[in-house]
GROMACS .gro file of C-alpha atoms in nm:
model
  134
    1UNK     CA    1  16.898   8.163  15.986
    2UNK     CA    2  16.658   7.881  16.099
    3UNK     CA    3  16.757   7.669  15.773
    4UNK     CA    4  17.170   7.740  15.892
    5UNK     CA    5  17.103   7.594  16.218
    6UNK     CA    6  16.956   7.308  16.160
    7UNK     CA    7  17.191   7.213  15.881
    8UNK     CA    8  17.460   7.225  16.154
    9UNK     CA    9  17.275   7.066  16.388
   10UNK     CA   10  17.263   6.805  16.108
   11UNK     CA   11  17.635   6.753  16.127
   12UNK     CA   12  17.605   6.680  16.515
   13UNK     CA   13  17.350   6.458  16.484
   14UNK     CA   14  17.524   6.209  16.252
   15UNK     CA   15  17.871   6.258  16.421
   16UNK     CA   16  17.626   6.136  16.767
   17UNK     CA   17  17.546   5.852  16.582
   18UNK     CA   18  17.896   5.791  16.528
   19UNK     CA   19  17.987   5.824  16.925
   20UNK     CA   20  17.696   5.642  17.004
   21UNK     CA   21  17.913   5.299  16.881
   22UNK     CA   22  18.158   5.319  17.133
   23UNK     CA   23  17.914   5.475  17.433
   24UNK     CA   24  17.618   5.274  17.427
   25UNK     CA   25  17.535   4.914  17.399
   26UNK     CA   26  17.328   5.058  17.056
   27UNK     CA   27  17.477   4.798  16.737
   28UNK     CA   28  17.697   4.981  16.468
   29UNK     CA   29  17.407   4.992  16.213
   30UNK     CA   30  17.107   5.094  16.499
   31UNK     CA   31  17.378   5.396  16.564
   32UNK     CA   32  17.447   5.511  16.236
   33UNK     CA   33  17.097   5.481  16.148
   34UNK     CA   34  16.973   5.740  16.419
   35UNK     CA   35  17.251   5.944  16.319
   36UNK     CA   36  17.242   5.961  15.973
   37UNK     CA   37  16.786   5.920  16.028
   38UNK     CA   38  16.808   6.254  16.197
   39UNK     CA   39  17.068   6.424  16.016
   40UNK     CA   40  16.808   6.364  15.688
   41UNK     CA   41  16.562   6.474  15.918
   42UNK     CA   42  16.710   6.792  15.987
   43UNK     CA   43  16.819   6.888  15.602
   44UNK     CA   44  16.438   6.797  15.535
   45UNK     CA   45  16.350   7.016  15.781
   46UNK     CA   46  16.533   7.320  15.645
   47UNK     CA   47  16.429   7.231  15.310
   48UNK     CA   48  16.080   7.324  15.420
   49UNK     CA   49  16.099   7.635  15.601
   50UNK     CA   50  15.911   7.817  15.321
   51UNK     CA   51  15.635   7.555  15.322
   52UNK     CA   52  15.365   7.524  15.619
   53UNK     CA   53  15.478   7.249  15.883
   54UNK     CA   54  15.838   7.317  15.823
   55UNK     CA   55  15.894   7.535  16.113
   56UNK     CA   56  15.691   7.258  16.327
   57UNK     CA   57  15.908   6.944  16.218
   58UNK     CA   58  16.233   7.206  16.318
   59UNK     CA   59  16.062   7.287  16.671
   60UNK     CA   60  16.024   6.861  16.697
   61UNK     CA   61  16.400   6.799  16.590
   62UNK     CA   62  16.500   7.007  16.839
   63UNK     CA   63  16.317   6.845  17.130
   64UNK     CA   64  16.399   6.468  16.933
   65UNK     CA   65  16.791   6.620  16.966
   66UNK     CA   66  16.702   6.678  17.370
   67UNK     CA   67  16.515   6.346  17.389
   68UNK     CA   68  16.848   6.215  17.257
   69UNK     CA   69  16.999   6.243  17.584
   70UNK     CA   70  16.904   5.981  17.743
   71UNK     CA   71  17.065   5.799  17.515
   72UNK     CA   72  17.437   5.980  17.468
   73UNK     CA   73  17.370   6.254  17.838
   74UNK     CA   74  17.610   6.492  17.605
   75UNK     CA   75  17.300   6.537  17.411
   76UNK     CA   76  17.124   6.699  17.685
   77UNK     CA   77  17.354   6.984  17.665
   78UNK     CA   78  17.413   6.980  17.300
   79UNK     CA   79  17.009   6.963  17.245
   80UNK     CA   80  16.929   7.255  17.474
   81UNK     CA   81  17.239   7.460  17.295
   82UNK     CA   82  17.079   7.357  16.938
   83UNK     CA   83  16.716   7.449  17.061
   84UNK     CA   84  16.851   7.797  17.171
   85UNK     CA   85  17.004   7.870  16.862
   86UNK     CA   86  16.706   7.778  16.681
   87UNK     CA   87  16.463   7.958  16.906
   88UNK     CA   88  16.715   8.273  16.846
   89UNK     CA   89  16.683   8.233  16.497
   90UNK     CA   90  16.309   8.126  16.474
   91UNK     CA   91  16.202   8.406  16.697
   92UNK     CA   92  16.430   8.717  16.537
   93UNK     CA   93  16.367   8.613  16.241
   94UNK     CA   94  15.995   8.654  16.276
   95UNK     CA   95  16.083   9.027  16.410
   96UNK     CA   96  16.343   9.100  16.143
   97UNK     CA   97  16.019   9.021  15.879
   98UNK     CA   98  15.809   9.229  16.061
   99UNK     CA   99  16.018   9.553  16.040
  100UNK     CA  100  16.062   9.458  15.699
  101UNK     CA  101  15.738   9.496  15.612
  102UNK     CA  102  15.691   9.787  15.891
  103UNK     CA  103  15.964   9.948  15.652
  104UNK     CA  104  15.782   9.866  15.315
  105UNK     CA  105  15.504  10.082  15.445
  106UNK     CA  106  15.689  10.352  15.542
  107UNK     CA  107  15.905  10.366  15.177
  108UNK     CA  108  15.595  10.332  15.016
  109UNK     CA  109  15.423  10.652  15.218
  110UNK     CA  110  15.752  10.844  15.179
  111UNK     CA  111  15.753  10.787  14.818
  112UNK     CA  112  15.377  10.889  14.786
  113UNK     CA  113  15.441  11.171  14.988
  114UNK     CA  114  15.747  11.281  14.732
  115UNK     CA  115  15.550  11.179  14.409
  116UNK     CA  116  15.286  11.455  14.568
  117UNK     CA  117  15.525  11.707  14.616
  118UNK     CA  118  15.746  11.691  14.317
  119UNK     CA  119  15.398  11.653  14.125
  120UNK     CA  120  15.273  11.964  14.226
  121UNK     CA  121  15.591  12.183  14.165
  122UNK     CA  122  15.595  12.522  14.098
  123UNK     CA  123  15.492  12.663  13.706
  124UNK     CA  124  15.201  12.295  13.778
  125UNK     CA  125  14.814  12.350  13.783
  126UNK     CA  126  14.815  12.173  14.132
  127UNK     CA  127  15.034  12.437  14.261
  128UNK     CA  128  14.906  12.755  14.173
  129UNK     CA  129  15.147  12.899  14.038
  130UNK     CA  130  15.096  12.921  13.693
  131UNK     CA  131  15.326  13.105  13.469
  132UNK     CA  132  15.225  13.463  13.328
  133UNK     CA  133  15.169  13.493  13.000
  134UNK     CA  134  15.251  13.818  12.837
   0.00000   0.00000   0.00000
C-alpha cells in the first residue's frame, strides 16, 4: 500500500513542477527539476520499502511534499492529503502484518492440535484402543 502511494504521489509531484512555471517566479528548468527530483525521489522511495531506511525517506517525502507549500500553497493541502494516505497505509499495514503472523500461530496450533488427534485414532497404540485379536 505504502509503495502505491507514493508512486502516485510521484505523479503529483512532477505535474507541481510543471504548475510551478506559470505560478512562481521559479525558471522552467529550476521547476521541472524539483518536480521531476522528487518524483525520482518518491519511486526510490517505494523501491525500498523492503530495505531498512525506506520507510524513513517515505515519512521525509511526505513532510518535503508539505514543505512544498510554501512554494505552490496548493501543496499544503495536497501534502497533508498525501501524508494521510501514507500514514493510513504505513500504519495498517503494520497491523495487517501483525494479524498475519497472529494467524500463522494459530494455523500452526490448529494443525498440531489435528495432527494429534487424527494421530491417535481409534485401532492406534496412542489411543487405546487396540484391536482384538482372536
Amino acid at each position: 500500500m505504502c509503495a502505491g502511494m507514493l508512486v502516485l504521489q510521484a505523479v503529483v509531484l512532477f505535474l507541481t513542477g510543471v504548475v510551478t512555471i506559470g505560478m512562481t517566479d521559479i525558471g522552467a528548468v529550476a521547476s521541472l527539476s524539483l518536480g521531476l527530483g522528487l518524483a525520482v525521489l518518491c519511486v526510490l522511495a517505494a523501491g525500498m520499502l523492503g530495505r531498512p531506511g525506506g520507510y524513513v525517506l517515505g515519512w521525509a517525502v511526505q513532510v518535503v511534499s508539505i514543505g512544498l507549500g510554501f512554494v505552490v500553497p496548493a501543496m499544503f493541502f495536497l501534502g497533508v492529503v498525501f501524508g494521510g494516505l501514507w500514514a493510513t497505509a504505513y500504519f495498517l499495514g503494520i497491523r495487517i502484518d501483525r494479524e498475519r503472523a497472529e494467524r500463522a500461530v494459530l494455523e500452526e496450533q490448529w494443525r498440531t492440535e489435528q495432527g494429534a488427534e487424527h494421530g491417535a485414532g481409534p485401532g492406534s497404540p496412542a489411543s487405546g484402543d487396540t484391536p482384538e485379536v482372536s
